[in-house]
Structures are given as C-alpha cells and as structure tokens.
Amino acid sequence: MSWKQVLENKVQNKSGGIIMPLYYLAVDIGASSGRHILGSVENGKIVLEEVYRFENGMIKKDGHLCWDHEKLFEHIKNGIKKCGEIGKIPVSMGIDTWGVDYVLLDEHDRVLGNMTGYRDKRTDGMDKEVYKIIPERELYERTGIEKMMFNTIFQLMAEKKFSPEYMEQAKALLFVPDFFHFLLTGEKVNEYTEATTAQLVNAQKRDWDYELIEKLGFNSGMFQRMAMPGEKLGTLRPALVEEFGFDMDVVLPCSHDTGSAILAVPATDDDYAFISSGTWSLLGIERDMPDCSETSRINDFTNEGGYDSKICYLRNIMGLWMIQSVRHDLDDKYSFAEICSQAAEAADFPSRVDVTDNCFMAPDNMTEEIKDYCRRTGQQVPETLGETAACVYASLAECYDRTIKGIEASTGRTYSRIHIVGGGGNADYLNELTARATGKEVHVGPTEGTAIGNIAAQMICRGEFSGKEEARGMIHRSFDIKVYH
C-alpha cells in the first residue's frame, strides 16, 4: 500500500468494510520534552499511540539561554520516520509548542542569531523601554495580553537594543511552531493562537497591530500573514518526501499548546472554567470577545487566541513548574506520586506563597526560594519535602479559587465546574485541594489534552468532525474523566 492510497481515504476491502483507519500525527513539544502521538478514530472513539519521545531543554549559547532548533528539527523528522517504520502513515500532521519564542530569518531563510528562550534574562528592563513609547494601560487596551516579561514584545525590544542588525536584516519572524512548519512545507505564516502571545496582535481585529509595531520601531515587514488554526498549510517539501518515503498534509493546529489543550476540553456547554495544567497552569474561560478593560489588566487576565477565533480569557499561573523544580533540587529521586503523598501527610502546614511571583520564574534553587519567601513574609519555613510540596499545592489551589472568583466577577456569572486537562491532572492531591478550595466540581481529563486538541483540529480540517462541538463530544466519550467533589 502506497502513501498515496492512504492519503486518498480509508483503505477498503472488496465488501466496502474499513480495514485501516486514518492516522493524524500530533507533534507536541514542551519545554522539557517532546513526543509524536498518532490519533485515529476506531470503533467510535479516538485512539492515541505515542510513537516517539525526546528530551528538550534550554542550552547556554553565547551567554544566553537558547533552544537547539537544529536538534529539535532532527527529532521532529525522526518521529515522522518512525511512523513509516511501523506502517502507520499519517494523512496529516501539526506541531504545537510553548508561546512567545521565535526566530528571525534573513532574505536567504537563514536564522539570524539564536532561538533565545523565554527564561533568558535579556528582557530585564525592557518593559520600561516599551512603556516609554506606549503606556502599559494603552498597550493592554489594544492587545488584551497580560504583562509577562518574556512576552515577544519585550524580547523584540531587547533584540532592537542589543542586536539591531538582526532586526534590520530580518525578512521573516516565525514563532517556534511556525518555523518548524516552514521547514516542513516552505510556507511562512504566523499562526493566530501562537501570535497572540507576542502582545502585538490587536485583540479586536485578530490581526497584527501594525500601528503599534511601527510605533515601537520594529521591522513591520518581518511579520507574516496571520493564519487561523485548522488551515491546511501545504504538503511536505519534495526533499522530505524523498527522505521519509511518503507525503502528507501539514495542518495548523492551535500551535500554542494552551489553545490545543483548551480545544480538548470534553464539554459541549459553557458552564465551566478550564485549567490547562502542566508546567504552567492556565486558568480561564472561552469567550467570543476580549475584555481589555483596566479592571481586567489590574487583575492580571490575558486574552489569548483560541480555536474558531475564540478568546481564551485566562490567567497564567506558575503551575507545576515549582514542584518539578523542587524535585530536580533533589536529583529527581522522588516520583511525583511520592511527592503528592508526602504533601498529603503534611497537609496542616500553614505557610503559603504567591505562585505568580516572578521570584519563582527561574531561581537557582526552587526549594531555597520557597524557604526565603516564607522568611521574607514572616511565615513558618518548610523544612521537609512534604512541607514544601504542601505549601506549593495549597498555594496553587487557593490561587485557582481567587482567579475563578475574579473571572466570575468580570463576567457576572458563576461556573459550576472546572475542567482540568493536561499532565498536571495526574496530581490527585492537587485536584482534591482544588475541589475543596473552590467548592466546585472538578472534572479531570484527558491528561493528553494538548496532543488531543492538536489532532482534533486536523480531524475537523479533514471532515472527520463537523466542528468543535462534535469533536469535544467524541473526546468525552473516548477518555476517562475523573470527578472530584
């Protein structure tokens, strides 16, 4: 069977019965790892299969924290080859990653400088440089994006200050997933959900705010056409078809992993808030129009892009990064389940930390930073792993409660339940605390939310589902959902 037969449709036997499903490939790359997951519809349910996994992380290069984009693309290709090796050739694929980070390409499509990572310190002080040109309040009114010091707007201001030659030479700015989609297809676009994390997209128009871009002195010619998730971008470059031995469509998912995770929420009504739980906790709701009010800005809400031009109205919370870092401080010798268990045993520990404080963004030692925070705020200092974890988990749950109350005040309505999607849903103890702190029913799953949302966008594009509601209904039927009261 050739790849052309696979691409045409499901392979059928003489009686017309389906003997092989269509496969869709989600390449889901996070800050610490990436994986290739195949999805298909079999017996009325979505079935997933992980075919390739690899490690990721920032490296020190030229004095900065950077991503090794060449190594990452090799992993992307290796995972695609693995699909061919096991005889499960995808009809399409799409890539999702974290937000804000990008590359600049010159007129010959060569990368200018490095793919600098969002935890790098080059943006220190760049907020002041931006606000000299456009006040913080006006910037929020235009973009609706919460101030985070790693936002692309601050990275580009650092680029303008420290590497002005790159800004002048750049013919294209491509975010991380845009860049890898370009390497696969030769097509340059800026996918909408990823682009909104730049803090340079007009929230009302869902397009680049070129007036703002020019005001800031950025090279407006490097910004690409805004493309919406669900668009078929193209097919593989001829050289890659030869290398892999097959071709396939490349379909844009919500290439910002948050958008993909939210698409996988297994709900067909709107009586819920979501938490995309992982390294970060993104807590919010979907809405039709952005809220760019001063009240929204003061309360640290952000209006990121979602599927179907929806606005993901949410707050960025530090999330399980803090627990991951505490575990790393102990050389990863404890499993996350063991950490949860020790936290439960220390449940009466009274101290709390602000899980949105920048001091927890990239400390040399997270455990010591948590202890120092408790000392600075006159609280009991945690001495054991259980006490440290109990402090973090309880602080997260209480932050979730405050955030949901803020959303309810903003929208003038209440929500009866919370849907948690993503790997953080495996933290049973945190789920229990969340239900207790918020007083709401907590529905957990699917834990592979980002990959499922990526695959769902591809399936909708191909016609497996009529739209988001039908896809979400299938997701609800396909995966176990655990409920906490």
Short mmCIF file of C-alpha atoms in Angstrom, two decimals:
data_model
loop_
_atom_site.label_atom_id
_atom_site.label_comp_id
_atom_site.label_asym_id
_atom_site.label_seq_id
_atom_site.Cartn_x
_atom_site.Cartn_y
_atom_site.Cartn_z
CA MET A 1 0.00 0.00 0.00
CA SER A 2 1.45 3.36 -1.05
CA TRP A 3 1.20 6.62 0.87
CA LYS A 4 -0.97 7.98 -1.97
CA GLN A 5 -3.60 5.33 -1.24
CA VAL A 6 -3.56 6.29 2.42
CA LEU A 7 -3.98 9.97 1.62
CA GLU A 8 -6.91 9.33 -0.70
CA ASN A 9 -9.12 7.84 2.01
CA LYS A 10 -9.55 4.91 4.32
CA VAL A 11 -8.42 1.72 2.63
CA GLN A 12 -11.39 -0.57 1.98
CA ASN A 13 -11.73 -4.21 1.16
CA LYS A 14 -13.94 -5.57 -1.64
CA SER A 15 -17.04 -5.56 0.53
CA GLY A 16 -16.50 -1.91 1.43
CA GLY A 17 -15.56 -2.58 5.05
CA ILE A 18 -12.89 -0.37 6.55
CA ILE A 19 -9.73 -2.27 7.33
CA MET A 20 -7.45 0.64 8.18
CA PRO A 21 -8.14 3.94 9.96
CA LEU A 22 -6.77 7.32 9.03
CA TYR A 23 -3.88 8.43 11.23
CA TYR A 24 -3.20 12.00 12.31
CA LEU A 25 0.15 12.98 13.85
CA ALA A 26 0.46 15.50 16.68
CA VAL A 27 3.99 16.71 17.36
CA ASP A 28 3.68 18.18 20.86
CA ILE A 29 6.86 19.89 22.06
CA GLY A 30 7.13 21.21 25.60
CA ALA A 31 9.90 22.94 27.48
CA SER A 32 11.32 19.69 28.88
CA SER A 33 10.26 17.04 26.35
CA GLY A 34 8.51 16.37 23.08
CA ARG A 35 6.54 13.49 21.68
CA HIS A 36 4.88 12.29 18.49
CA ILE A 37 1.38 10.96 19.06
CA LEU A 38 -0.75 9.30 16.41
CA GLY A 39 -4.51 9.68 16.68
CA SER A 40 -7.25 7.81 14.84
CA VAL A 41 -10.96 7.12 15.18
CA GLU A 42 -11.67 3.45 15.79
CA ASN A 43 -14.96 1.90 16.93
CA GLY A 44 -16.43 5.32 17.59
CA LYS A 45 -13.60 6.54 19.81
CA ILE A 46 -10.37 8.50 19.43
CA VAL A 47 -7.38 6.21 19.95
CA LEU A 48 -3.89 7.54 20.73
CA GLU A 49 -0.49 5.94 20.28
CA GLU A 50 2.80 7.54 21.29
CA VAL A 51 5.41 6.59 18.70
CA TYR A 52 8.39 8.77 19.61
CA ARG A 53 9.60 10.80 22.60
CA PHE A 54 12.61 13.03 23.12
CA GLU A 55 14.12 15.36 25.71
CA ASN A 56 14.18 19.12 25.37
CA GLY A 57 15.62 21.99 27.37
CA MET A 58 17.38 25.30 27.04
CA ILE A 59 21.12 25.37 26.48
CA LYS A 60 23.63 28.09 27.21
CA LYS A 61 24.82 29.67 23.96
CA ASP A 62 26.69 32.96 23.52
CA GLY A 63 25.83 33.83 27.11
CA HIS A 64 22.08 33.28 26.68
CA LEU A 65 19.54 30.52 27.32
CA CYS A 66 18.56 29.17 23.90
CA TRP A 67 16.71 26.33 22.21
CA ASP A 68 18.66 23.97 19.99
CA HIS A 69 16.37 24.31 16.97
CA GLU A 70 18.53 22.13 14.72
CA LYS A 71 18.38 19.24 17.18
CA LEU A 72 14.65 19.75 17.67
CA PHE A 73 14.01 19.53 13.93
CA GLU A 74 16.03 16.32 13.75
CA HIS A 75 13.77 14.88 16.45
CA ILE A 76 10.70 16.03 14.51
CA LYS A 77 11.97 14.21 11.43
CA ASN A 78 12.95 11.09 13.39
CA GLY A 79 9.45 10.82 14.82
CA ILE A 80 7.91 11.14 11.36
CA LYS A 81 10.22 8.39 10.09
CA LYS A 82 9.09 6.20 12.99
CA CYS A 83 5.51 6.40 11.68
CA GLY A 84 6.71 4.98 8.37
CA GLU A 85 8.70 2.26 10.11
CA ILE A 86 5.64 0.97 11.97
CA GLY A 87 3.44 1.23 8.87
CA LYS A 88 1.12 3.91 10.25
CA ILE A 89 1.48 6.74 7.76
CA PRO A 90 -0.37 9.92 8.80
CA VAL A 91 -2.66 11.75 6.41
CA SER A 92 -1.68 14.97 8.15
CA MET A 93 0.41 16.38 10.96
CA GLY A 94 0.68 19.55 13.00
CA ILE A 95 3.10 20.96 15.59
CA ASP A 96 2.31 22.76 18.85
CA THR A 97 4.79 24.27 21.31
CA TRP A 98 5.01 26.86 24.06
CA GLY A 99 4.42 30.54 23.17
CA VAL A 100 6.38 33.79 22.71
CA ASP A 101 9.74 32.47 21.37
CA TYR A 102 10.73 32.96 17.74
CA VAL A 103 13.46 33.06 15.10
CA LEU A 104 14.33 35.79 12.62
CA LEU A 105 15.17 34.75 9.05
CA ASP A 106 17.17 36.74 6.50
CA GLU A 107 16.48 37.02 2.77
CA HIS A 108 18.05 33.58 2.23
CA ASP A 109 15.93 32.00 5.02
CA ARG A 110 18.94 31.68 7.31
CA VAL A 111 18.42 32.05 11.06
CA LEU A 112 19.75 35.34 12.39
CA GLY A 113 21.32 34.83 15.81
CA ASN A 114 19.82 32.19 18.08
CA MET A 115 16.41 30.90 19.10
CA THR A 116 16.58 32.54 22.52
CA GLY A 117 14.39 31.04 25.25
CA TYR A 118 11.77 32.80 27.33
CA ARG A 119 13.63 32.26 30.62
CA ASP A 120 16.65 34.24 29.40
CA LYS A 121 17.43 37.47 31.24
CA ARG A 122 17.77 39.65 28.13
CA THR A 123 14.31 41.14 28.67
CA ASP A 124 15.24 42.63 32.07
CA GLY A 125 14.26 46.30 31.96
CA MET A 126 12.67 46.07 28.51
CA ASP A 127 9.23 46.85 29.94
CA LYS A 128 10.44 50.36 30.77
CA GLU A 129 11.74 50.77 27.20
CA VAL A 130 8.38 49.73 25.77
CA TYR A 131 6.35 51.92 28.13
CA LYS A 132 8.38 55.00 27.12
CA ILE A 133 6.74 54.58 23.72
CA ILE A 134 3.32 53.23 24.63
CA PRO A 135 1.87 53.32 28.16
CA GLU A 136 1.14 49.98 29.77
CA ARG A 137 -2.57 50.74 30.04
CA GLU A 138 -2.88 51.61 26.32
CA LEU A 139 -0.89 48.52 25.34
CA TYR A 140 -3.37 46.32 27.21
CA GLU A 141 -6.35 48.14 25.67
CA ARG A 142 -5.00 47.25 22.23
CA THR A 143 -3.73 43.71 22.76
CA GLY A 144 -5.51 42.42 25.88
CA ILE A 145 -2.37 40.48 26.82
CA GLU A 146 -1.09 40.28 30.38
CA LYS A 147 2.34 41.71 31.06
CA MET A 148 4.81 38.84 31.29
CA MET A 149 8.46 39.80 30.99
CA PHE A 150 9.11 37.04 28.44
CA ASN A 151 6.41 38.24 26.00
CA THR A 152 7.69 38.64 22.44
CA ILE A 153 7.21 42.41 22.58
CA PHE A 154 9.91 42.63 25.28
CA GLN A 155 12.14 40.10 23.52
CA LEU A 156 11.99 42.17 20.33
CA MET A 157 12.79 45.34 22.27
CA ALA A 158 15.88 43.54 23.60
CA GLU A 159 16.69 42.44 20.03
CA LYS A 160 16.36 46.04 18.84
CA LYS A 161 18.65 47.27 21.61
CA PHE A 162 21.33 44.58 21.59
CA SER A 163 21.18 43.15 18.03
CA PRO A 164 19.76 45.92 15.83
CA GLU A 165 21.42 44.45 12.74
CA TYR A 166 19.25 41.35 13.05
CA MET A 167 16.09 43.42 13.21
CA GLU A 168 17.13 45.35 10.11
CA GLN A 169 18.09 42.25 8.11
CA ALA A 170 15.05 40.17 9.09
CA LYS A 171 12.64 39.27 6.31
CA ALA A 172 10.56 36.93 8.46
CA LEU A 173 9.68 36.47 12.11
CA LEU A 174 8.47 32.93 12.76
CA PHE A 175 7.42 31.60 16.13
CA VAL A 176 8.81 28.20 17.12
CA PRO A 177 5.98 26.09 15.59
CA ASP A 178 5.77 28.44 12.58
CA PHE A 179 9.48 27.86 11.95
CA PHE A 180 9.18 24.08 12.04
CA HIS A 181 6.08 24.18 9.82
CA PHE A 182 8.11 26.29 7.39
CA LEU A 183 10.99 23.80 7.41
CA LEU A 184 8.48 21.08 6.56
CA THR A 185 6.49 22.89 3.87
CA GLY A 186 8.34 26.02 2.73
CA GLU A 187 5.29 28.12 3.74
CA LYS A 188 5.68 31.11 6.07
CA VAL A 189 2.74 32.17 8.22
CA ASN A 190 2.14 33.30 11.79
CA GLU A 191 -0.50 31.06 13.36
CA TYR A 192 -3.07 33.09 15.31
CA THR A 193 -3.06 31.41 18.74
CA GLU A 194 0.73 31.50 18.94
CA ALA A 195 0.93 35.05 17.62
CA THR A 196 -1.34 36.43 20.34
CA THR A 197 1.30 35.58 22.96
CA ALA A 198 3.54 38.24 21.38
CA GLN A 199 1.46 41.11 22.84
CA LEU A 200 1.47 42.69 19.36
CA VAL A 201 -1.88 41.42 17.99
CA ASN A 202 -4.93 43.68 18.04
CA ALA A 203 -7.36 41.74 20.24
CA GLN A 204 -10.47 43.04 18.47
CA LYS A 205 -9.26 42.59 14.86
CA ARG A 206 -7.41 39.26 15.42
CA ASP A 207 -4.50 40.56 13.32
CA TRP A 208 -1.16 42.28 13.75
CA ASP A 209 -1.38 45.78 15.20
CA TYR A 210 0.89 47.38 12.60
CA GLU A 211 0.41 50.86 14.05
CA LEU A 212 1.77 49.58 17.37
CA ILE A 213 4.58 47.67 15.65
CA GLU A 214 5.75 50.75 13.76
CA LYS A 215 5.45 52.94 16.85
CA LEU A 216 7.85 50.60 18.64
CA GLY A 217 10.30 50.81 15.75
CA PHE A 218 10.06 47.12 14.87
CA ASN A 219 10.57 45.95 11.30
CA SER A 220 6.93 45.55 10.17
CA GLY A 221 7.99 43.66 7.04
CA MET A 222 9.09 40.61 9.03
CA PHE A 223 5.59 39.81 10.32
CA GLN A 224 3.80 37.20 8.24
CA ARG A 225 0.20 36.57 7.20
CA MET A 226 -1.98 35.64 10.16
CA ALA A 227 -3.26 32.09 9.65
CA MET A 228 -6.04 30.52 11.69
CA PRO A 229 -5.89 27.05 13.29
CA GLY A 230 -7.48 24.39 11.11
CA GLU A 231 -5.95 25.73 7.90
CA LYS A 232 -4.20 23.28 5.61
CA LEU A 233 -0.79 24.89 5.21
CA GLY A 234 0.55 22.60 2.49
CA THR A 235 2.38 19.33 1.97
CA LEU A 236 5.95 18.27 2.65
CA ARG A 237 8.90 19.66 0.71
CA PRO A 238 9.97 17.27 -2.10
CA ALA A 239 13.30 16.55 -0.38
CA LEU A 240 11.46 15.44 2.76
CA VAL A 241 9.06 13.26 0.78
CA GLU A 242 12.12 11.50 -0.61
CA GLU A 243 13.69 11.23 2.84
CA PHE A 244 10.57 9.84 4.53
CA GLY A 245 9.25 7.81 1.63
CA PHE A 246 5.78 9.37 1.91
CA ASP A 247 3.97 12.69 1.78
CA MET A 248 1.23 14.13 3.98
CA ASP A 249 -0.68 17.34 4.60
CA VAL A 250 0.55 19.81 7.18
CA VAL A 251 -2.44 21.31 9.02
CA LEU A 252 -2.16 24.15 11.50
CA PRO A 253 -3.45 23.16 14.94
CA CYS A 254 -3.71 25.72 17.70
CA SER A 255 0.08 25.81 17.60
CA HIS A 256 0.22 27.44 21.03
CA ASP A 257 -0.11 24.40 23.28
CA THR A 258 -2.60 26.17 25.55
CA GLY A 259 -5.02 26.63 22.66
CA SER A 260 -4.71 22.97 21.71
CA ALA A 261 -5.30 21.85 25.29
CA ILE A 262 -8.43 24.02 25.56
CA LEU A 263 -9.83 22.56 22.34
CA ALA A 264 -9.63 19.15 24.07
CA VAL A 265 -11.89 20.18 26.99
CA PRO A 266 -14.60 17.47 26.96
CA ALA A 267 -17.59 19.78 27.33
CA THR A 268 -20.32 20.90 24.94
CA ASP A 269 -21.82 23.62 27.18
CA ASP A 270 -20.22 26.76 28.65
CA ASP A 271 -20.88 26.21 32.36
CA TYR A 272 -17.24 25.65 33.28
CA ALA A 273 -13.81 27.14 33.72
CA PHE A 274 -10.76 25.26 32.45
CA ILE A 275 -7.27 24.68 33.79
CA SER A 276 -4.62 23.58 31.32
CA SER A 277 -2.35 22.04 33.91
CA GLY A 278 1.32 21.33 33.38
CA THR A 279 4.50 23.33 33.84
CA TRP A 280 2.15 26.32 33.78
CA SER A 281 -1.44 26.42 34.98
CA LEU A 282 -3.59 28.38 32.55
CA LEU A 283 -6.95 29.02 34.18
CA GLY A 284 -9.82 30.68 32.38
CA ILE A 285 -12.87 30.52 30.13
CA GLU A 286 -13.61 30.79 26.42
CA ARG A 287 -15.46 33.88 25.26
CA ASP A 288 -16.45 35.48 21.96
CA MET A 289 -14.94 38.92 22.57
CA PRO A 290 -11.90 40.08 24.54
CA ASP A 291 -12.03 42.04 27.78
CA CYS A 292 -9.35 44.73 27.51
CA SER A 293 -10.65 46.81 30.40
CA GLU A 294 -8.50 48.38 33.09
CA THR A 295 -10.10 46.10 35.69
CA SER A 296 -9.08 43.07 33.63
CA ARG A 297 -5.50 44.37 33.34
CA ILE A 298 -5.17 45.10 37.05
CA ASN A 299 -6.40 41.58 37.82
CA ASP A 300 -3.74 40.06 35.51
CA PHE A 301 -6.06 38.44 32.99
CA THR A 302 -4.98 37.84 29.42
CA ASN A 303 -6.91 37.42 26.14
CA GLU A 304 -5.13 34.73 24.13
CA GLY A 305 -6.31 33.34 20.81
CA GLY A 306 -8.25 30.11 20.60
CA TYR A 307 -9.84 27.80 18.03
CA ASP A 308 -12.70 29.28 15.94
CA SER A 309 -11.38 32.80 16.66
CA LYS A 310 -12.42 32.38 20.29
CA ILE A 311 -10.73 34.33 23.06
CA CYS A 312 -9.17 32.26 25.83
CA TYR A 313 -9.65 34.62 28.75
CA LEU A 314 -7.25 33.33 31.37
CA ARG A 315 -4.55 33.92 33.88
CA ASN A 316 -1.03 32.50 33.70
CA ILE A 317 -0.15 30.81 37.00
CA MET A 318 3.28 29.32 37.68
CA GLY A 319 1.83 25.80 37.92
CA LEU A 320 3.69 22.57 38.49
CA TRP A 321 6.98 24.16 37.42
CA MET A 322 7.56 24.78 41.11
CA ILE A 323 7.05 21.10 42.03
CA GLN A 324 9.14 19.98 39.04
CA SER A 325 11.95 22.27 40.19
CA VAL A 326 11.76 21.11 43.82
CA ARG A 327 12.00 17.53 42.56
CA HIS A 328 15.01 18.49 40.44
CA ASP A 329 16.67 20.07 43.51
CA LEU A 330 16.62 16.53 44.97
CA ASP A 331 18.13 14.98 41.81
CA ASP A 332 14.72 13.66 40.73
CA LYS A 333 14.93 10.79 43.20
CA TYR A 334 11.25 11.10 44.18
CA SER A 335 8.36 10.41 41.82
CA PHE A 336 5.57 12.97 41.54
CA ALA A 337 3.23 10.46 43.17
CA GLU A 338 5.60 10.20 46.15
CA ILE A 339 5.75 13.99 46.41
CA CYS A 340 1.95 14.17 46.42
CA SER A 341 1.84 11.53 49.15
CA GLN A 342 4.34 13.40 51.35
CA ALA A 343 2.42 16.65 50.79
CA ALA A 344 -0.80 14.99 51.95
CA GLU A 345 0.95 13.86 55.15
CA ALA A 346 1.99 17.49 55.77
CA ALA A 347 -1.41 18.91 54.86
CA ASP A 348 -1.60 21.05 58.04
CA PHE A 349 1.50 23.06 57.11
CA PRO A 350 0.24 26.70 57.30
CA SER A 351 2.53 28.76 55.04
CA ARG A 352 1.57 29.99 51.57
CA VAL A 353 3.47 31.57 48.67
CA ASP A 354 2.36 33.74 45.76
CA VAL A 355 2.61 31.28 42.87
CA THR A 356 2.52 34.18 40.37
CA ASP A 357 5.59 35.92 41.83
CA ASN A 358 8.47 36.33 39.36
CA CYS A 359 10.93 35.16 42.03
CA PHE A 360 9.81 31.61 41.18
CA MET A 361 10.37 32.01 37.42
CA ALA A 362 13.93 30.66 37.23
CA PRO A 363 15.64 30.52 40.65
CA ASP A 364 18.91 28.68 41.06
CA ASN A 365 17.24 26.51 43.72
CA MET A 366 13.44 26.45 43.97
CA THR A 367 13.40 24.84 47.41
CA GLU A 368 15.55 27.63 48.87
CA GLU A 369 13.50 30.28 47.06
CA ILE A 370 10.32 28.96 48.67
CA LYS A 371 12.01 28.98 52.09
CA ASP A 372 13.30 32.52 51.53
CA TYR A 373 9.83 33.70 50.51
CA CYS A 374 8.38 32.30 53.73
CA ARG A 375 11.11 34.01 55.77
CA ARG A 376 10.56 37.35 53.98
CA THR A 377 6.83 37.20 54.65
CA GLY A 378 7.16 36.16 58.32
CA GLN A 379 5.76 32.67 57.88
CA GLN A 380 6.84 29.25 59.06
CA VAL A 381 9.69 27.96 56.90
CA PRO A 382 9.19 24.48 55.41
CA GLU A 383 11.86 22.01 56.49
CA THR A 384 10.87 18.79 54.72
CA LEU A 385 9.94 17.86 51.16
CA GLY A 386 6.38 17.17 52.34
CA GLU A 387 6.04 20.63 53.91
CA THR A 388 7.50 22.34 50.83
CA ALA A 389 5.16 20.46 48.49
CA ALA A 390 2.16 21.01 50.77
CA CYS A 391 2.91 24.75 50.71
CA VAL A 392 3.05 24.81 46.89
CA TYR A 393 -0.02 22.65 46.27
CA ALA A 394 -2.18 24.57 48.76
CA SER A 395 -0.96 27.88 47.35
CA LEU A 396 -1.88 26.75 43.83
CA ALA A 397 -5.38 25.64 44.88
CA GLU A 398 -6.04 28.92 46.69
CA CYS A 399 -4.76 30.88 43.69
CA TYR A 400 -7.14 28.91 41.48
CA ASP A 401 -10.01 29.90 43.77
CA ARG A 402 -9.11 33.61 43.68
CA THR A 403 -8.73 33.52 39.91
CA ILE A 404 -12.09 31.84 39.32
CA LYS A 405 -13.77 34.37 41.61
CA GLY A 406 -12.15 37.13 39.54
CA ILE A 407 -13.46 35.62 36.30
CA GLU A 408 -16.95 35.30 37.79
CA ALA A 409 -16.86 38.94 38.90
CA SER A 410 -15.72 40.00 35.42
CA THR A 411 -18.36 38.00 33.54
CA GLY A 412 -21.21 38.49 36.01
CA ARG A 413 -21.93 34.77 36.21
CA THR A 414 -20.84 31.69 38.12
CA TYR A 415 -19.48 28.41 36.80
CA SER A 416 -20.49 25.08 38.32
CA ARG A 417 -17.41 23.05 37.44
CA ILE A 418 -13.75 23.12 36.48
CA HIS A 419 -12.26 21.01 33.71
CA ILE A 420 -8.58 20.17 34.18
CA VAL A 421 -6.77 18.94 31.07
CA GLY A 422 -3.08 18.12 30.66
CA GLY A 423 -0.47 16.11 32.50
CA GLY A 424 -0.95 18.06 35.73
CA GLY A 425 -4.26 16.26 36.10
CA ASN A 426 -2.27 13.27 37.37
CA ALA A 427 -1.65 15.17 40.64
CA ASP A 428 -4.57 13.71 42.61
CA TYR A 429 -3.74 15.63 45.76
CA LEU A 430 -3.82 18.97 43.93
CA ASN A 431 -7.13 18.03 42.29
CA GLU A 432 -8.63 17.30 45.70
CA LEU A 433 -7.35 20.59 47.10
CA THR A 434 -8.75 22.45 44.08
CA ALA A 435 -12.23 20.99 44.60
CA ARG A 436 -12.06 21.84 48.29
CA ALA A 437 -10.73 25.39 47.81
CA THR A 438 -13.15 26.37 45.04
CA GLY A 439 -16.22 24.46 46.19
CA LYS A 440 -16.76 23.36 42.60
CA GLU A 441 -16.95 20.00 40.90
CA VAL A 442 -13.59 19.24 39.31
CA HIS A 443 -13.51 17.08 36.15
CA VAL A 444 -10.02 15.80 35.30
CA GLY A 445 -9.01 14.52 31.90
CA PRO A 446 -7.89 13.88 29.32
CA THR A 447 -4.31 14.19 30.54
CA GLU A 448 -3.03 14.17 26.92
CA GLY A 449 -5.09 17.29 26.25
CA THR A 450 -2.59 19.17 24.11
CA ALA A 451 -1.97 16.31 21.69
CA ILE A 452 -5.69 15.52 21.51
CA GLY A 453 -6.55 19.15 20.71
CA ASN A 454 -3.85 19.17 18.03
CA ILE A 455 -5.28 16.00 16.47
CA ALA A 456 -8.88 17.28 16.78
CA ALA A 457 -8.04 20.38 14.70
CA GLN A 458 -6.61 18.14 11.99
CA MET A 459 -9.63 15.84 12.08
CA ILE A 460 -12.02 18.79 11.76
CA CYS A 461 -10.00 20.07 8.81
CA ARG A 462 -10.35 16.71 7.06
CA GLY A 463 -14.05 16.33 7.84
CA GLU A 464 -13.93 13.58 10.49
CA PHE A 465 -15.95 16.01 12.66
CA SER A 466 -18.27 18.82 11.61
CA GLY A 467 -16.77 21.20 14.14
CA LYS A 468 -15.53 21.78 17.67
CA GLU A 469 -18.69 20.61 19.45
CA GLU A 470 -18.76 17.25 17.69
CA ALA A 471 -15.04 16.77 18.31
CA ARG A 472 -15.46 17.55 22.02
CA GLY A 473 -18.36 15.12 22.26
CA MET A 474 -16.12 12.39 20.82
CA ILE A 475 -13.32 13.34 23.24
CA HIS A 476 -15.76 12.99 26.17
CA ARG A 477 -16.75 9.51 25.01
CA SER A 478 -13.18 8.42 24.29
CA PHE A 479 -11.31 9.18 27.51
CA ASP A 480 -11.81 8.53 31.20
CA ILE A 481 -12.87 11.63 33.15
CA LYS A 482 -12.34 11.57 36.90
CA VAL A 483 -14.59 13.76 39.06
CA TYR A 484 -13.66 15.33 42.40
CA HIS A 485 -16.21 16.92 44.76
#
